[in-house]
Amino acid sequence: MKYLLVSVSLILLGACSEGELTLRAVCEKEPGICNDLNDDSHCNLQRRDLIMQRFEEKHLPSDKNKYQLLIDLEKYSKCIELAAGIEHIKLKEKTSTRMVGYITSLKEIKRLSDETISSDDPHLLYYHWSRNKSDSHLQRFLQAEQNNQLETPELQMALVSYYSKRDREKSIQLLHHALELYPPQPKVDPEIYASLSSMFYKKKDYASSYHWALLAQQSGAFNVELQELKIYLEQAQLDHEKIKDTAEHTIAQLQLGHFTPPKF
């Protein structure tokens, strides 16, 4: 097994040494992972991510890569399902290849789902619980929490999806911990900011809600309406400019990889 991994790694390194591994190079090398998808311009980003992940999983099979492949398949499937319903006036075969791609995505999701159903990988345990409502996978996922096996931002967010309707305080702690787990110069999931803002809003902690809404807005992923929060802050005689300063401090902490939850 060790020899196999080394050999595969050398193959991939060899491809990279000749320049960045491009979509065209992958499709020329492994046409089978490209030819059963659409061949027009629809869902370009999702198609590219899917092809590159299919290549990765084929040459470096692992539970982690299978999980990512399932996610990329779902994103592609959702996109191409919509595109498959668009009638191409001049080139009917274009519409047909979109349908082929959509059918491929459904078959591959089913195949990988069946293949990974017995896995103890935390990502896959979460996947099978969240997609299939499997209580046995949920219980194993929660046991993984007890065993400290979910110490990544992504898996902390997965836990929040379970606890958010059951324990708001724990959910806030999990979101804070997710931020603590990021390395310096992180690419933070903006959903963390939005979730924190929403949860603090429901607690009527408008200072904290405003703080996280500022970060959600700055992430560019959310169009956050701040005016209502500003009104609440004024009613509570809280200075929103000071909260802005705290938000800037939080961003600086995250960039250094030393996040601590702010207090107001």
PDB file of C-alpha atoms in Angstrom:
ATOM      1  CA  MET A   1       0.000   0.000   0.000  1.00  0.00           C
ATOM      2  CA  LYS A   2       2.806   2.412   0.894  1.00  0.00           C
ATOM      3  CA  TYR A   3       4.507   1.680  -2.444  1.00  0.00           C
ATOM      4  CA  LEU A   4       1.201   2.271  -4.271  1.00  0.00           C
ATOM      5  CA  LEU A   5       0.669   5.661  -2.636  1.00  0.00           C
ATOM      6  CA  VAL A   6       4.220   6.714  -3.409  1.00  0.00           C
ATOM      7  CA  SER A   7       3.826   5.608  -7.032  1.00  0.00           C
ATOM      8  CA  VAL A   8       0.548   7.493  -7.473  1.00  0.00           C
ATOM      9  CA  SER A   9       2.031  10.574  -5.823  1.00  0.00           C
ATOM     10  CA  LEU A  10       4.936  10.461  -8.273  1.00  0.00           C
ATOM     11  CA  ILE A  11       2.502  10.230 -11.176  1.00  0.00           C
ATOM     12  CA  LEU A  12       0.657  13.319  -9.983  1.00  0.00           C
ATOM     13  CA  LEU A  13       3.863  15.175  -9.223  1.00  0.00           C
ATOM     14  CA  GLY A  14       5.140  14.282 -12.668  1.00  0.00           C
ATOM     15  CA  ALA A  15       2.044  15.783 -14.234  1.00  0.00           C
ATOM     16  CA  CYS A  16       2.454  18.943 -12.160  1.00  0.00           C
ATOM     17  CA  SER A  17       6.150  19.242 -12.978  1.00  0.00           C
ATOM     18  CA  GLU A  18       5.212  19.732 -16.602  1.00  0.00           C
ATOM     19  CA  GLY A  19       3.012  22.640 -15.606  1.00  0.00           C
ATOM     20  CA  GLU A  20      -0.277  23.035 -13.795  1.00  0.00           C
ATOM     21  CA  LEU A  21      -2.603  20.081 -14.294  1.00  0.00           C
ATOM     22  CA  THR A  22      -5.264  21.556 -16.573  1.00  0.00           C
ATOM     23  CA  LEU A  23      -8.752  20.356 -17.373  1.00  0.00           C
ATOM     24  CA  ARG A  24      -7.705  19.629 -20.947  1.00  0.00           C
ATOM     25  CA  ALA A  25      -4.717  17.582 -19.793  1.00  0.00           C
ATOM     26  CA  VAL A  26      -6.883  15.559 -17.422  1.00  0.00           C
ATOM     27  CA  CYS A  27      -9.505  14.859 -20.099  1.00  0.00           C
ATOM     28  CA  GLU A  28      -6.825  13.824 -22.595  1.00  0.00           C
ATOM     29  CA  LYS A  29      -5.245  11.540 -20.013  1.00  0.00           C
ATOM     30  CA  GLU A  30      -8.523  10.160 -18.612  1.00  0.00           C
ATOM     31  CA  PRO A  31     -11.307  10.698 -21.206  1.00  0.00           C
ATOM     32  CA  GLY A  32     -13.625   8.366 -19.302  1.00  0.00           C
ATOM     33  CA  ILE A  33     -14.082  10.879 -16.487  1.00  0.00           C
ATOM     34  CA  CYS A  34     -15.070  13.656 -18.909  1.00  0.00           C
ATOM     35  CA  ASN A  35     -17.033  12.055 -21.734  1.00  0.00           C
ATOM     36  CA  ASP A  36     -20.134  11.224 -19.690  1.00  0.00           C
ATOM     37  CA  LEU A  37     -20.725  14.883 -18.766  1.00  0.00           C
ATOM     38  CA  ASN A  38     -22.125  17.766 -20.807  1.00  0.00           C
ATOM     39  CA  ASP A  39     -19.836  19.157 -23.493  1.00  0.00           C
ATOM     40  CA  ASP A  40     -21.179  22.721 -23.771  1.00  0.00           C
ATOM     41  CA  SER A  41     -20.595  25.843 -21.693  1.00  0.00           C
ATOM     42  CA  HIS A  42     -23.267  25.224 -19.068  1.00  0.00           C
ATOM     43  CA  CYS A  43     -22.126  24.591 -15.477  1.00  0.00           C
ATOM     44  CA  ASN A  44     -18.485  25.126 -16.436  1.00  0.00           C
ATOM     45  CA  LEU A  45     -17.214  25.685 -12.899  1.00  0.00           C
ATOM     46  CA  GLN A  46     -19.107  22.742 -11.415  1.00  0.00           C
ATOM     47  CA  ARG A  47     -18.066  20.494 -14.304  1.00  0.00           C
ATOM     48  CA  ARG A  48     -14.406  21.460 -13.909  1.00  0.00           C
ATOM     49  CA  ASP A  49     -14.424  20.855 -10.141  1.00  0.00           C
ATOM     50  CA  LEU A  50     -16.129  17.505 -10.657  1.00  0.00           C
ATOM     51  CA  ILE A  51     -13.674  16.310 -13.310  1.00  0.00           C
ATOM     52  CA  MET A  52     -10.638  17.342 -11.259  1.00  0.00           C
ATOM     53  CA  GLN A  53     -12.039  15.618  -8.178  1.00  0.00           C
ATOM     54  CA  ARG A  54     -12.864  12.466 -10.155  1.00  0.00           C
ATOM     55  CA  PHE A  55      -9.240  12.414 -11.282  1.00  0.00           C
ATOM     56  CA  GLU A  56      -8.017  12.971  -7.724  1.00  0.00           C
ATOM     57  CA  GLU A  57     -10.222  10.246  -6.253  1.00  0.00           C
ATOM     58  CA  LYS A  58      -9.302   7.772  -8.998  1.00  0.00           C
ATOM     59  CA  HIS A  59      -5.571   8.159  -8.397  1.00  0.00           C
ATOM     60  CA  LEU A  60      -5.682   8.756  -4.633  1.00  0.00           C
ATOM     61  CA  PRO A  61      -8.764   6.900  -3.382  1.00  0.00           C
ATOM     62  CA  SER A  62      -9.684   7.762   0.204  1.00  0.00           C
ATOM     63  CA  ASP A  63     -12.809   8.415   2.249  1.00  0.00           C
ATOM     64  CA  LYS A  64     -11.969  12.118   2.276  1.00  0.00           C
ATOM     65  CA  ASN A  65     -11.730  12.209  -1.515  1.00  0.00           C
ATOM     66  CA  LYS A  66     -14.931  10.199  -1.895  1.00  0.00           C
ATOM     67  CA  TYR A  67     -16.750  12.675   0.333  1.00  0.00           C
ATOM     68  CA  GLN A  68     -15.492  15.632  -1.700  1.00  0.00           C
ATOM     69  CA  LEU A  69     -16.463  13.831  -4.890  1.00  0.00           C
ATOM     70  CA  LEU A  70     -19.998  13.349  -3.561  1.00  0.00           C
ATOM     71  CA  ILE A  71     -20.208  17.073  -2.785  1.00  0.00           C
ATOM     72  CA  ASP A  72     -18.931  18.034  -6.240  1.00  0.00           C
ATOM     73  CA  LEU A  73     -21.344  15.584  -7.863  1.00  0.00           C
ATOM     74  CA  GLU A  74     -24.245  17.153  -5.993  1.00  0.00           C
ATOM     75  CA  LYS A  75     -23.252  20.671  -7.041  1.00  0.00           C
ATOM     76  CA  TYR A  76     -22.898  19.608 -10.664  1.00  0.00           C
ATOM     77  CA  SER A  77     -26.146  17.631 -10.560  1.00  0.00           C
ATOM     78  CA  LYS A  78     -28.124  20.589  -9.214  1.00  0.00           C
ATOM     79  CA  CYS A  79     -26.713  22.903 -11.873  1.00  0.00           C
ATOM     80  CA  ILE A  80     -27.016  20.572 -14.856  1.00  0.00           C
ATOM     81  CA  GLU A  81     -30.559  19.523 -13.896  1.00  0.00           C
ATOM     82  CA  LEU A  82     -31.655  23.108 -14.514  1.00  0.00           C
ATOM     83  CA  ALA A  83     -29.573  23.376 -17.685  1.00  0.00           C
ATOM     84  CA  ALA A  84     -30.982  20.091 -19.023  1.00  0.00           C
ATOM     85  CA  GLY A  85     -34.415  21.683 -19.131  1.00  0.00           C
ATOM     86  CA  ILE A  86     -33.212  24.466 -21.449  1.00  0.00           C
ATOM     87  CA  GLU A  87     -34.071  23.661 -25.056  1.00  0.00           C
ATOM     88  CA  HIS A  88     -31.176  24.429 -27.384  1.00  0.00           C
ATOM     89  CA  ILE A  89     -32.902  25.754 -30.505  1.00  0.00           C
ATOM     90  CA  LYS A  90     -30.177  25.115 -33.099  1.00  0.00           C
ATOM     91  CA  LEU A  91     -28.233  22.221 -31.605  1.00  0.00           C
ATOM     92  CA  LYS A  92     -30.551  19.648 -30.051  1.00  0.00           C
ATOM     93  CA  GLU A  93     -27.598  17.384 -29.196  1.00  0.00           C
ATOM     94  CA  LYS A  94     -26.363  20.010 -26.717  1.00  0.00           C
ATOM     95  CA  THR A  95     -29.514  19.552 -24.668  1.00  0.00           C
ATOM     96  CA  SER A  96     -28.966  15.788 -24.897  1.00  0.00           C
ATOM     97  CA  THR A  97     -25.441  15.925 -23.441  1.00  0.00           C
ATOM     98  CA  ARG A  98     -26.750  17.921 -20.514  1.00  0.00           C
ATOM     99  CA  MET A  99     -29.256  15.173 -19.818  1.00  0.00           C
ATOM    100  CA  VAL A 100     -26.477  12.585 -20.102  1.00  0.00           C
ATOM    101  CA  GLY A 101     -24.465  14.575 -17.565  1.00  0.00           C
ATOM    102  CA  TYR A 102     -27.437  14.784 -15.214  1.00  0.00           C
ATOM    103  CA  ILE A 103     -28.080  11.022 -15.409  1.00  0.00           C
ATOM    104  CA  THR A 104     -24.352  10.398 -14.829  1.00  0.00           C
ATOM    105  CA  SER A 105     -24.439  12.540 -11.688  1.00  0.00           C
ATOM    106  CA  LEU A 106     -27.401  10.621 -10.256  1.00  0.00           C
ATOM    107  CA  LYS A 107     -25.795   7.253 -10.956  1.00  0.00           C
ATOM    108  CA  GLU A 108     -22.459   8.302  -9.471  1.00  0.00           C
ATOM    109  CA  ILE A 109     -24.060   9.753  -6.340  1.00  0.00           C
ATOM    110  CA  LYS A 110     -25.925   6.477  -5.842  1.00  0.00           C
ATOM    111  CA  ARG A 111     -22.792   4.399  -6.480  1.00  0.00           C
ATOM    112  CA  LEU A 112     -20.609   6.385  -4.085  1.00  0.00           C
ATOM    113  CA  SER A 113     -23.341   6.567  -1.472  1.00  0.00           C
ATOM    114  CA  ASP A 114     -23.664   2.787  -1.493  1.00  0.00           C
ATOM    115  CA  GLU A 115     -19.890   2.373  -1.493  1.00  0.00           C
ATOM    116  CA  THR A 116     -19.365   4.575   1.569  1.00  0.00           C
ATOM    117  CA  ILE A 117     -22.356   3.610   3.699  1.00  0.00           C
ATOM    118  CA  SER A 118     -20.216   1.602   6.137  1.00  0.00           C
ATOM    119  CA  SER A 119     -17.433   4.177   6.429  1.00  0.00           C
ATOM    120  CA  ASP A 120     -16.541   5.639   9.822  1.00  0.00           C
ATOM    121  CA  ASP A 121     -15.065   8.781   8.288  1.00  0.00           C
ATOM    122  CA  PRO A 122     -16.772  11.728  10.083  1.00  0.00           C
ATOM    123  CA  HIS A 123     -17.457  13.595   6.838  1.00  0.00           C
ATOM    124  CA  LEU A 124     -19.231  10.566   5.403  1.00  0.00           C
ATOM    125  CA  LEU A 125     -21.109   9.896   8.638  1.00  0.00           C
ATOM    126  CA  TYR A 126     -22.445  13.447   8.429  1.00  0.00           C
ATOM    127  CA  TYR A 127     -23.217  13.016   4.729  1.00  0.00           C
ATOM    128  CA  HIS A 128     -25.300   9.885   5.218  1.00  0.00           C
ATOM    129  CA  TRP A 129     -27.167  11.395   8.163  1.00  0.00           C
ATOM    130  CA  SER A 130     -27.882  14.741   6.486  1.00  0.00           C
ATOM    131  CA  ARG A 131     -28.873  13.261   3.116  1.00  0.00           C
ATOM    132  CA  ASN A 132     -30.540  10.016   4.130  1.00  0.00           C
ATOM    133  CA  LYS A 133     -31.741  10.846   7.659  1.00  0.00           C
ATOM    134  CA  SER A 134     -29.897   7.792   8.922  1.00  0.00           C
ATOM    135  CA  ASP A 135     -30.093   7.699  12.715  1.00  0.00           C
ATOM    136  CA  SER A 136     -27.290   5.131  12.953  1.00  0.00           C
ATOM    137  CA  HIS A 137     -24.941   7.470  11.083  1.00  0.00           C
ATOM    138  CA  LEU A 138     -26.013  10.363  13.315  1.00  0.00           C
ATOM    139  CA  GLN A 139     -25.226   8.405  16.467  1.00  0.00           C
ATOM    140  CA  ARG A 140     -21.785   7.472  15.136  1.00  0.00           C
ATOM    141  CA  PHE A 141     -21.208  11.097  14.133  1.00  0.00           C
ATOM    142  CA  LEU A 142     -22.085  12.308  17.648  1.00  0.00           C
ATOM    143  CA  GLN A 143     -19.814   9.647  19.096  1.00  0.00           C
ATOM    144  CA  ALA A 144     -17.031  11.019  16.916  1.00  0.00           C
ATOM    145  CA  GLU A 145     -17.685  14.386  18.588  1.00  0.00           C
ATOM    146  CA  GLN A 146     -17.181  12.782  21.993  1.00  0.00           C
ATOM    147  CA  ASN A 147     -13.926  11.269  20.721  1.00  0.00           C
ATOM    148  CA  ASN A 148     -12.656  14.689  19.555  1.00  0.00           C
ATOM    149  CA  GLN A 149     -12.615  13.563  15.926  1.00  0.00           C
ATOM    150  CA  LEU A 150     -14.433  16.613  14.547  1.00  0.00           C
ATOM    151  CA  GLU A 151     -11.719  19.212  15.107  1.00  0.00           C
ATOM    152  CA  THR A 152     -12.007  21.054  11.790  1.00  0.00           C
ATOM    153  CA  PRO A 153     -14.077  24.151  10.941  1.00  0.00           C
ATOM    154  CA  GLU A 154     -16.113  22.184   8.398  1.00  0.00           C
ATOM    155  CA  LEU A 155     -17.023  19.432  10.859  1.00  0.00           C
ATOM    156  CA  GLN A 156     -17.854  21.962  13.576  1.00  0.00           C
ATOM    157  CA  MET A 157     -20.296  23.515  11.108  1.00  0.00           C
ATOM    158  CA  ALA A 158     -21.733  20.067  10.473  1.00  0.00           C
ATOM    159  CA  LEU A 159     -22.323  19.736  14.224  1.00  0.00           C
ATOM    160  CA  VAL A 160     -24.072  23.110  14.257  1.00  0.00           C
ATOM    161  CA  SER A 161     -26.556  21.798  11.700  1.00  0.00           C
ATOM    162  CA  TYR A 162     -27.573  19.245  14.328  1.00  0.00           C
ATOM    163  CA  TYR A 163     -27.505  21.418  17.467  1.00  0.00           C
ATOM    164  CA  SER A 164     -28.875  24.689  16.059  1.00  0.00           C
ATOM    165  CA  LYS A 165     -32.511  23.767  16.774  1.00  0.00           C
ATOM    166  CA  ARG A 166     -31.668  21.932  20.001  1.00  0.00           C
ATOM    167  CA  ASP A 167     -29.089  24.001  21.878  1.00  0.00           C
ATOM    168  CA  ARG A 168     -28.400  27.583  20.806  1.00  0.00           C
ATOM    169  CA  GLU A 169     -25.658  28.201  23.355  1.00  0.00           C
ATOM    170  CA  LYS A 170     -23.759  25.108  22.325  1.00  0.00           C
ATOM    171  CA  SER A 171     -24.174  26.072  18.682  1.00  0.00           C
ATOM    172  CA  ILE A 172     -22.583  29.457  19.387  1.00  0.00           C
ATOM    173  CA  GLN A 173     -19.698  27.729  21.172  1.00  0.00           C
ATOM    174  CA  LEU A 174     -19.226  25.405  18.196  1.00  0.00           C
ATOM    175  CA  LEU A 175     -19.170  28.332  15.771  1.00  0.00           C
ATOM    176  CA  HIS A 176     -16.607  30.138  17.910  1.00  0.00           C
ATOM    177  CA  HIS A 177     -14.541  26.958  18.061  1.00  0.00           C
ATOM    178  CA  ALA A 178     -14.732  26.609  14.277  1.00  0.00           C
ATOM    179  CA  LEU A 179     -13.087  30.041  14.019  1.00  0.00           C
ATOM    180  CA  GLU A 180     -10.465  29.024  16.581  1.00  0.00           C
ATOM    181  CA  LEU A 181      -9.507  26.053  14.400  1.00  0.00           C
ATOM    182  CA  TYR A 182      -8.635  28.099  11.321  1.00  0.00           C
ATOM    183  CA  PRO A 183      -4.920  28.550  10.531  1.00  0.00           C
ATOM    184  CA  PRO A 184      -3.420  31.995   9.824  1.00  0.00           C
ATOM    185  CA  GLN A 185      -4.597  33.737   6.636  1.00  0.00           C
ATOM    186  CA  PRO A 186      -7.773  31.632   6.552  1.00  0.00           C
ATOM    187  CA  LYS A 187     -10.502  31.416   3.952  1.00  0.00           C
ATOM    188  CA  VAL A 188     -13.335  31.512   6.455  1.00  0.00           C
ATOM    189  CA  ASP A 189     -16.724  30.058   5.571  1.00  0.00           C
ATOM    190  CA  PRO A 190     -18.932  33.199   5.669  1.00  0.00           C
ATOM    191  CA  GLU A 191     -21.855  31.060   6.806  1.00  0.00           C
ATOM    192  CA  ILE A 192     -20.182  31.057  10.246  1.00  0.00           C
ATOM    193  CA  TYR A 193     -20.510  34.841  10.472  1.00  0.00           C
ATOM    194  CA  ALA A 194     -24.113  34.812   9.264  1.00  0.00           C
ATOM    195  CA  SER A 195     -25.077  32.028  11.674  1.00  0.00           C
ATOM    196  CA  LEU A 196     -23.518  33.818  14.638  1.00  0.00           C
ATOM    197  CA  SER A 197     -25.282  37.056  13.745  1.00  0.00           C
ATOM    198  CA  SER A 198     -28.625  35.258  13.478  1.00  0.00           C
ATOM    199  CA  MET A 199     -28.203  33.353  16.755  1.00  0.00           C
ATOM    200  CA  PHE A 200     -27.192  36.434  18.735  1.00  0.00           C
ATOM    201  CA  TYR A 201     -30.107  38.346  17.192  1.00  0.00           C
ATOM    202  CA  LYS A 202     -32.521  35.702  18.492  1.00  0.00           C
ATOM    203  CA  LYS A 203     -30.907  36.135  21.929  1.00  0.00           C
ATOM    204  CA  LYS A 204     -31.503  39.908  21.628  1.00  0.00           C
ATOM    205  CA  ASP A 205     -27.750  40.404  21.968  1.00  0.00           C
ATOM    206  CA  TYR A 206     -27.731  43.090  19.307  1.00  0.00           C
ATOM    207  CA  ALA A 207     -24.139  44.186  19.849  1.00  0.00           C
ATOM    208  CA  SER A 208     -22.828  40.700  19.091  1.00  0.00           C
ATOM    209  CA  SER A 209     -25.314  40.286  16.242  1.00  0.00           C
ATOM    210  CA  TYR A 210     -24.131  43.565  14.688  1.00  0.00           C
ATOM    211  CA  HIS A 211     -20.493  42.569  15.115  1.00  0.00           C
ATOM    212  CA  TRP A 212     -20.959  39.317  13.187  1.00  0.00           C
ATOM    213  CA  ALA A 213     -23.240  40.939  10.626  1.00  0.00           C
ATOM    214  CA  LEU A 214     -20.382  43.325   9.804  1.00  0.00           C
ATOM    215  CA  LEU A 215     -18.070  40.369   9.152  1.00  0.00           C
ATOM    216  CA  ALA A 216     -20.741  38.616   7.084  1.00  0.00           C
ATOM    217  CA  GLN A 217     -21.169  41.753   5.003  1.00  0.00           C
ATOM    218  CA  GLN A 218     -17.414  42.200   4.586  1.00  0.00           C
ATOM    219  CA  SER A 219     -17.099  38.593   3.380  1.00  0.00           C
ATOM    220  CA  GLY A 220     -19.073  39.612   0.297  1.00  0.00           C
ATOM    221  CA  ALA A 221     -21.231  36.490   0.509  1.00  0.00           C
ATOM    222  CA  PHE A 222     -24.210  38.145   2.193  1.00  0.00           C
ATOM    223  CA  ASN A 223     -26.160  41.319   1.551  1.00  0.00           C
ATOM    224  CA  VAL A 224     -26.768  42.179   5.204  1.00  0.00           C
ATOM    225  CA  GLU A 225     -29.304  44.799   6.280  1.00  0.00           C
ATOM    226  CA  LEU A 226     -27.666  46.645   9.189  1.00  0.00           C
ATOM    227  CA  GLN A 227     -30.091  49.514   9.722  1.00  0.00           C
ATOM    228  CA  GLU A 228     -32.489  47.602  11.988  1.00  0.00           C
ATOM    229  CA  LEU A 229     -29.587  46.457  14.168  1.00  0.00           C
ATOM    230  CA  LYS A 230     -28.310  50.039  14.407  1.00  0.00           C
ATOM    231  CA  ILE A 231     -31.715  51.127  15.729  1.00  0.00           C
ATOM    232  CA  TYR A 232     -31.585  48.489  18.444  1.00  0.00           C
ATOM    233  CA  LEU A 233     -28.059  49.573  19.346  1.00  0.00           C
ATOM    234  CA  GLU A 234     -29.141  53.201  19.672  1.00  0.00           C
ATOM    235  CA  GLN A 235     -32.061  52.204  21.873  1.00  0.00           C
ATOM    236  CA  ALA A 236     -29.604  50.319  24.122  1.00  0.00           C
ATOM    237  CA  GLN A 237     -27.193  53.302  24.006  1.00  0.00           C
ATOM    238  CA  LEU A 238     -24.469  51.187  22.408  1.00  0.00           C
ATOM    239  CA  ASP A 239     -21.888  52.774  20.107  1.00  0.00           C
ATOM    240  CA  HIS A 240     -21.887  50.958  16.772  1.00  0.00           C
ATOM    241  CA  GLU A 241     -18.561  52.611  15.862  1.00  0.00           C
ATOM    242  CA  LYS A 242     -16.888  50.839  18.785  1.00  0.00           C
ATOM    243  CA  ILE A 243     -18.399  47.572  17.600  1.00  0.00           C
ATOM    244  CA  LYS A 244     -16.922  48.241  14.164  1.00  0.00           C
ATOM    245  CA  ASP A 245     -13.510  48.615  15.819  1.00  0.00           C
ATOM    246  CA  THR A 246     -14.029  45.268  17.557  1.00  0.00           C
ATOM    247  CA  ALA A 247     -14.961  43.696  14.226  1.00  0.00           C
ATOM    248  CA  GLU A 248     -11.710  44.955  12.714  1.00  0.00           C
ATOM    249  CA  HIS A 249      -9.836  43.483  15.675  1.00  0.00           C
ATOM    250  CA  THR A 250     -11.581  40.129  15.132  1.00  0.00           C
ATOM    251  CA  ILE A 251     -10.524  40.126  11.484  1.00  0.00           C
ATOM    252  CA  ALA A 252      -6.938  40.841  12.512  1.00  0.00           C
ATOM    253  CA  GLN A 253      -7.064  37.975  15.017  1.00  0.00           C
ATOM    254  CA  LEU A 254      -8.340  35.580  12.353  1.00  0.00           C
ATOM    255  CA  GLN A 255      -5.569  36.582   9.980  1.00  0.00           C
ATOM    256  CA  LEU A 256      -3.044  35.709  12.677  1.00  0.00           C
ATOM    257  CA  GLY A 257      -4.785  32.435  13.568  1.00  0.00           C
ATOM    258  CA  HIS A 258      -5.442  33.573  17.151  1.00  0.00           C
ATOM    259  CA  PHE A 259      -9.191  34.099  17.371  1.00  0.00           C
ATOM    260  CA  THR A 260     -10.854  34.697  20.728  1.00  0.00           C
ATOM    261  CA  PRO A 261     -14.613  35.403  21.031  1.00  0.00           C
ATOM    262  CA  PRO A 262     -15.324  39.118  21.539  1.00  0.00           C
ATOM    263  CA  LYS A 263     -17.213  40.329  24.601  1.00  0.00           C
ATOM    264  CA  PHE A 264     -19.598  43.266  24.708  1.00  0.00           C
TER     265      PHE A 264
END
